[in-house]
Tab-separated table of C-alpha atoms in Angstrom:
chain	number	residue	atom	x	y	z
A	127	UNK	CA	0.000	0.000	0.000
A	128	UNK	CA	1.488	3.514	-1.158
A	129	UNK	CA	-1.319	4.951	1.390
A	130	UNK	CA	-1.202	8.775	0.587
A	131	UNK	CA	0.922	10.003	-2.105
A	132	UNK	CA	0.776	13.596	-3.356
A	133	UNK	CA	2.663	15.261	-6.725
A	134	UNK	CA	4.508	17.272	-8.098
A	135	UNK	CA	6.664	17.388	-4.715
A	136	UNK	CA	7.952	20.777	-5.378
A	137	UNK	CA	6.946	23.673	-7.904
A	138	UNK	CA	7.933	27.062	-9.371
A	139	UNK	CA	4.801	29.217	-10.455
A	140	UNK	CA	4.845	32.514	-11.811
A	141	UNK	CA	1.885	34.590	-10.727
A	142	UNK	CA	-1.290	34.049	-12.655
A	143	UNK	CA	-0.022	30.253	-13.401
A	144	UNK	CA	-2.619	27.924	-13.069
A	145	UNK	CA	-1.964	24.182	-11.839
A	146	UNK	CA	-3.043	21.485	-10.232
A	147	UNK	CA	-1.620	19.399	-7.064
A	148	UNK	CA	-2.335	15.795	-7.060
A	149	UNK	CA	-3.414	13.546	-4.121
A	150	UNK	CA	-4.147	10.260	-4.681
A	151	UNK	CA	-5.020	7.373	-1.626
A	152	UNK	CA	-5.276	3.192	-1.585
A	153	UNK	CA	-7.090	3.006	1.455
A	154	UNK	CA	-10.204	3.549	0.237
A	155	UNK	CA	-11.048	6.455	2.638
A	156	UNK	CA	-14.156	8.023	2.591
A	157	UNK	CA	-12.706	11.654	4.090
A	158	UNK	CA	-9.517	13.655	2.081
A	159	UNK	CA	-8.647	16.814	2.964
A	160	UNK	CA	-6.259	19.811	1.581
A	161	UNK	CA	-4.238	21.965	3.926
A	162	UNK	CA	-1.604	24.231	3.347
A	163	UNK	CA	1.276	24.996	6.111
A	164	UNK	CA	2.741	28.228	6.342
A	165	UNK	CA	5.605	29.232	9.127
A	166	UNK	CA	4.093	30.096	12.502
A	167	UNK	CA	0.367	29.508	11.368
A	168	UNK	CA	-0.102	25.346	11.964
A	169	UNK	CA	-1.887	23.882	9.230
A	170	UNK	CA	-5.300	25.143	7.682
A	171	UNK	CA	-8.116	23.773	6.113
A	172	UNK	CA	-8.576	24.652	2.551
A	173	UNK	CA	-11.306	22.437	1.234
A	174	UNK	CA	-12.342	18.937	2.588
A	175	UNK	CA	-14.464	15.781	0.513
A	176	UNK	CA	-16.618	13.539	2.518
A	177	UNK	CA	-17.134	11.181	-0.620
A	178	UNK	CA	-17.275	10.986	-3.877
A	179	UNK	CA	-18.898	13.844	-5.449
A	180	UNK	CA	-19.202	15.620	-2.434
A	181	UNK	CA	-16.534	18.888	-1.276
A	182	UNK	CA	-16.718	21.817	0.838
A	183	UNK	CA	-15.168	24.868	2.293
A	184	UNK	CA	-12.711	24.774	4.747
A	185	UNK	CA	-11.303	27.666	6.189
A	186	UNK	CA	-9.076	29.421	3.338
A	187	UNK	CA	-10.649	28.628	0.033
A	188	UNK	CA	-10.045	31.341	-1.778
A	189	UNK	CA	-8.283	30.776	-4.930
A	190	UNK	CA	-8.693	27.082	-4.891
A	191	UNK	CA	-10.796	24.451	-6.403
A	192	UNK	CA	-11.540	20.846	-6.084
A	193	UNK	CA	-13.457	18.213	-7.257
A	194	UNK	CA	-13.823	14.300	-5.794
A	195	UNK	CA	-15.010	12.012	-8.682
A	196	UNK	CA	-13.830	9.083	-7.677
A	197	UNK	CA	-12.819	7.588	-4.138
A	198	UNK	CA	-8.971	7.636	-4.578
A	199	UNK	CA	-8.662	10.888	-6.080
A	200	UNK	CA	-9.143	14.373	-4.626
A	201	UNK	CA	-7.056	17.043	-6.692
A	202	UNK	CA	-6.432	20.720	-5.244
A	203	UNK	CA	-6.526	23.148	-8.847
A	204	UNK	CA	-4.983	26.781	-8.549
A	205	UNK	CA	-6.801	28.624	-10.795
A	206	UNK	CA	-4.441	31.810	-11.038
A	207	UNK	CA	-1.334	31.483	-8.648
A	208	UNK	CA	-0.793	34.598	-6.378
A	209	UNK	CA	2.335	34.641	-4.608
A	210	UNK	CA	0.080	34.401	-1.392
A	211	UNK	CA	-0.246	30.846	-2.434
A	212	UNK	CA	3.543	30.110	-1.266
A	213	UNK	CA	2.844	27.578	0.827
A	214	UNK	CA	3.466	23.810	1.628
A	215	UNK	CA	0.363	21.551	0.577
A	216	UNK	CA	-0.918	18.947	2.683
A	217	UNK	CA	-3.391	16.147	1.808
A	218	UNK	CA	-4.769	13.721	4.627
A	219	UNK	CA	-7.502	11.093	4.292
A	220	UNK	CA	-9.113	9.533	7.354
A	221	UNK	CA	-11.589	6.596	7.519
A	222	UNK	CA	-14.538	7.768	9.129
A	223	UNK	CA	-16.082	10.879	6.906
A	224	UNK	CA	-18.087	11.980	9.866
A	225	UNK	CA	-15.935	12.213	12.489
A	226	UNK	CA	-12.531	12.578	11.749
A	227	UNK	CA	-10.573	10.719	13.796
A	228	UNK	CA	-6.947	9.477	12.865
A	229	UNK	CA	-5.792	11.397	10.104
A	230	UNK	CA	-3.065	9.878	7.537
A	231	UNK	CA	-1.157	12.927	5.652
A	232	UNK	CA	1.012	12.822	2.418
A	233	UNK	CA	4.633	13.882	2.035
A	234	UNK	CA	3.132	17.528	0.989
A	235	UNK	CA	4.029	19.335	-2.132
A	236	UNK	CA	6.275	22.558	-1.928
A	237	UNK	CA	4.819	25.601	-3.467
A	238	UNK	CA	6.586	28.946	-4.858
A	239	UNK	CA	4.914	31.785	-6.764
A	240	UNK	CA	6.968	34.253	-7.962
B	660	UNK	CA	-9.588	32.342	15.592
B	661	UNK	CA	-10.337	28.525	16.922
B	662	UNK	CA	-7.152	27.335	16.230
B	663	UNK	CA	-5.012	26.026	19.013
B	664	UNK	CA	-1.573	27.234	20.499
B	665	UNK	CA	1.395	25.339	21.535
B	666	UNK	CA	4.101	26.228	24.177
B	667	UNK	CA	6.973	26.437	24.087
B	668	UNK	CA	7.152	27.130	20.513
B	669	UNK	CA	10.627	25.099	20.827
B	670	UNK	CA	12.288	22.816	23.365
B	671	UNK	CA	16.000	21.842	23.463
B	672	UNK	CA	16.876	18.832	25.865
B	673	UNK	CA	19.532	16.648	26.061
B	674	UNK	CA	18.931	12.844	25.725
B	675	UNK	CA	17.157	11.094	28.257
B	676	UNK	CA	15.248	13.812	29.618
B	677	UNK	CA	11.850	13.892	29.812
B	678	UNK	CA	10.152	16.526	27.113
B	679	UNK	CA	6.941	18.153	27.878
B	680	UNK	CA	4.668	20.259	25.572
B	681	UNK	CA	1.467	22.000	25.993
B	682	UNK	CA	-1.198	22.960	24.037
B	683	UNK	CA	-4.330	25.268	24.869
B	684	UNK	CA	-7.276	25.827	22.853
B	685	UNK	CA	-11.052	27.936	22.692
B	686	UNK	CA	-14.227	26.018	21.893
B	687	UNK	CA	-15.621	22.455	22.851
B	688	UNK	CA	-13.812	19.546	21.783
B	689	UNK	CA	-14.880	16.338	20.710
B	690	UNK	CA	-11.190	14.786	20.831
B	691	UNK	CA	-8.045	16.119	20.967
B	692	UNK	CA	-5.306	14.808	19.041
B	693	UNK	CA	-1.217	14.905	18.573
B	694	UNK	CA	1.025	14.561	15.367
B	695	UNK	CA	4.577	14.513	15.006
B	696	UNK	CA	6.302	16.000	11.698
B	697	UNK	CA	9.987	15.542	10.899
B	698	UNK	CA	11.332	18.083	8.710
B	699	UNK	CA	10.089	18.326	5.503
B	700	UNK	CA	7.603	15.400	5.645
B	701	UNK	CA	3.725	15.270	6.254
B	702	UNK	CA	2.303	15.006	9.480
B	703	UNK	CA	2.374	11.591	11.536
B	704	UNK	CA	-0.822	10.442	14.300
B	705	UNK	CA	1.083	9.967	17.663
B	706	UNK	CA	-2.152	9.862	20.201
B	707	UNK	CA	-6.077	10.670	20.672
B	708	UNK	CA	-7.719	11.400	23.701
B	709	UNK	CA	-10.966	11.758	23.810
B	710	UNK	CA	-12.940	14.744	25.519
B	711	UNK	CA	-14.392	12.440	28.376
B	712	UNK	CA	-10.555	11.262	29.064
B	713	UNK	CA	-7.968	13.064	31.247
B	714	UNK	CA	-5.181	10.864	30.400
B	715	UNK	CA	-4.009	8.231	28.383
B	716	UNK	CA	-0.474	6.306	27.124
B	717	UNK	CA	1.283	4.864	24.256
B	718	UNK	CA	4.511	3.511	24.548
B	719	UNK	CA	6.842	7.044	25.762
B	720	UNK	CA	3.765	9.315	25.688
B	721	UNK	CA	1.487	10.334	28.133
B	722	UNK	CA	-1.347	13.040	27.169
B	723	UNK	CA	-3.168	14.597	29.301
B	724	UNK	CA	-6.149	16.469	29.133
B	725	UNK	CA	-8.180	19.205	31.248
B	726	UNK	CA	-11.265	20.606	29.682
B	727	UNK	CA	-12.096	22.673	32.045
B	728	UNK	CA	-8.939	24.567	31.240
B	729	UNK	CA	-9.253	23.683	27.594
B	730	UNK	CA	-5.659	22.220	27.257
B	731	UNK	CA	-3.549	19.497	27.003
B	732	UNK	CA	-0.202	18.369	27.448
B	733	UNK	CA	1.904	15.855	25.691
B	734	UNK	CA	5.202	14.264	27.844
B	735	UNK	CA	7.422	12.124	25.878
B	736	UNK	CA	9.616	10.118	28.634
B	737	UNK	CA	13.567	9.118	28.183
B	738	UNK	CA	13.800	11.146	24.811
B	739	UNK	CA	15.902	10.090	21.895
B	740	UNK	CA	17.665	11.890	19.147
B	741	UNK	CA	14.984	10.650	16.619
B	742	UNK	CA	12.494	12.384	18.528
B	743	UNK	CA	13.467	15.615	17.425
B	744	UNK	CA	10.534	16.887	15.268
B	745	UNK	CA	8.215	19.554	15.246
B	746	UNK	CA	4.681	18.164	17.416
B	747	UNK	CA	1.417	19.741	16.479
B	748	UNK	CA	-1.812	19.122	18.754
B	749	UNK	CA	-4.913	19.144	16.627
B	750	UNK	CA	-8.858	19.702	18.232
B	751	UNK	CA	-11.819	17.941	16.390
B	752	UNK	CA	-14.994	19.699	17.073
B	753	UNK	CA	-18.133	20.064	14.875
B	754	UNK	CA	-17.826	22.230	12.096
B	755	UNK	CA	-20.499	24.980	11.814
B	756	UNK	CA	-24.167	23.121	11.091
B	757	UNK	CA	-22.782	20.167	9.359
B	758	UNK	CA	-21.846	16.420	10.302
B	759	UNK	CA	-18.572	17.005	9.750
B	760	UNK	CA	-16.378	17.094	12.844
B	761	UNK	CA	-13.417	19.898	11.790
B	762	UNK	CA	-9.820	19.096	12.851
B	763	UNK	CA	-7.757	22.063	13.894
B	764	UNK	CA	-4.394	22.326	14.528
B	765	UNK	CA	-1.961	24.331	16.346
B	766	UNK	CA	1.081	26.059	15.585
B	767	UNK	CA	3.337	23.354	16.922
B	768	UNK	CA	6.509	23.178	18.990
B	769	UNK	CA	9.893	21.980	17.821
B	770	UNK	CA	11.671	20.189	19.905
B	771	UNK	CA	15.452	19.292	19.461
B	772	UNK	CA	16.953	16.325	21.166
B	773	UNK	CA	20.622	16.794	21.204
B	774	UNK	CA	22.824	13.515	21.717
């Protein structure tokens, strides 16, 4: 089992790139998640997917989109890269879509807008 | 803001000390949670303890937590240099009017075990 694996690992944007951050899981978890780490703020919710065909808001949206079509898949789409967006990107997946309990994170992907 | 706050924000001990962290936080919890993340790689599930528990244990850790005081702490016993890491505490609570229990996370604290 590869469990969580995101891609690219790292990328170079210029501002008002688009591009889209890849999170794919084999443990056929109901709940994924997108956060984004920045120094001296934790981690924050960006969007969230309790199932397939089903997203939401988390608490920094803005300038992000996602979709869940299928179980495995939950990709995080910059539409136009702002240099706000500099960030480290964190998916997680957890078994229970209700009540997130143990939380299994990927390797994160290294953004940098220019 | 809901989101939680570690202290210290970093820790240097020698090995074979004791390590303890603490973590504070605003609203009701359902469970409170703590995740360990080595430089430059996702975020890994230490402990839960749930928001009818004051303390539990896995292996080195004891957590503790007081909800009356809305924190927790997090002691890792006879540390080792491969416990160096940043350690983030994490609160689930229900998110606005949905189903969906939220997890939030603090800002972390790193702690450095030197040899």
């Amino acid at each position: 089992n590869a469990g969580v694996t995101q891609t690219p690992k790292f990328q170079v944007l210029k501002t008002g790139q688009s591009m889209t951050l890849q999170c794919a899981q084999d443990m056929n978890h109901e709940y994924m998640s997108w956060y984004r780490q920045d120094p001296g703020m934790g981690l924050r919710l960006i969007h969230y997917s309790v199932g397939a065909g089903i997203t939401d808001q988390g608490e920094v949206p803005n300038g992000y989109n996602v979709s869940r079509s299928t179980t495995e898949d939950f990709p995080l789409r910059l539409l136009s890269a702002a240099p706000s967006q500099t960030s480290v990107y964190f998916c997680a997946t957890s078994v229970l879509s209700g009540s997130p309990e143990t939380q299994y994170f990927g390797p994160g992907t290294r953004l940098l807008v220019l | 803001s809901q989101q939680g706050e570690e202290d210290p924000q970093a820790l240097s001990i020698q090995e074979g000390e004791n390590a303890t962290m603490n973590c504070s936080y605003k609203t009701s919890i359902n469970n409170l949670q703590w995740y360990r993340q080595n430089s430059g790689r996702g975020l890994v599930h230490l402990i839960l303890i749930r928001s009818n528990e004051r303390e539990k244990h896995s292996g080195r850790l004891r957590v503790t937590l007081d909800t009356s005081k809305k924190s927790s702490s997090l002691l890792i016993t006879a540390s080792r240099a491969a416990d160096t890491a940043s350690y983030f505490c994490a609160t689930a609570f229900q998110w606005m009017n949905t189903g969906f229990q939220k997890l939030v996370f603090g800002t972390g604290t790193r702690l450095l075990v030197s040899p």
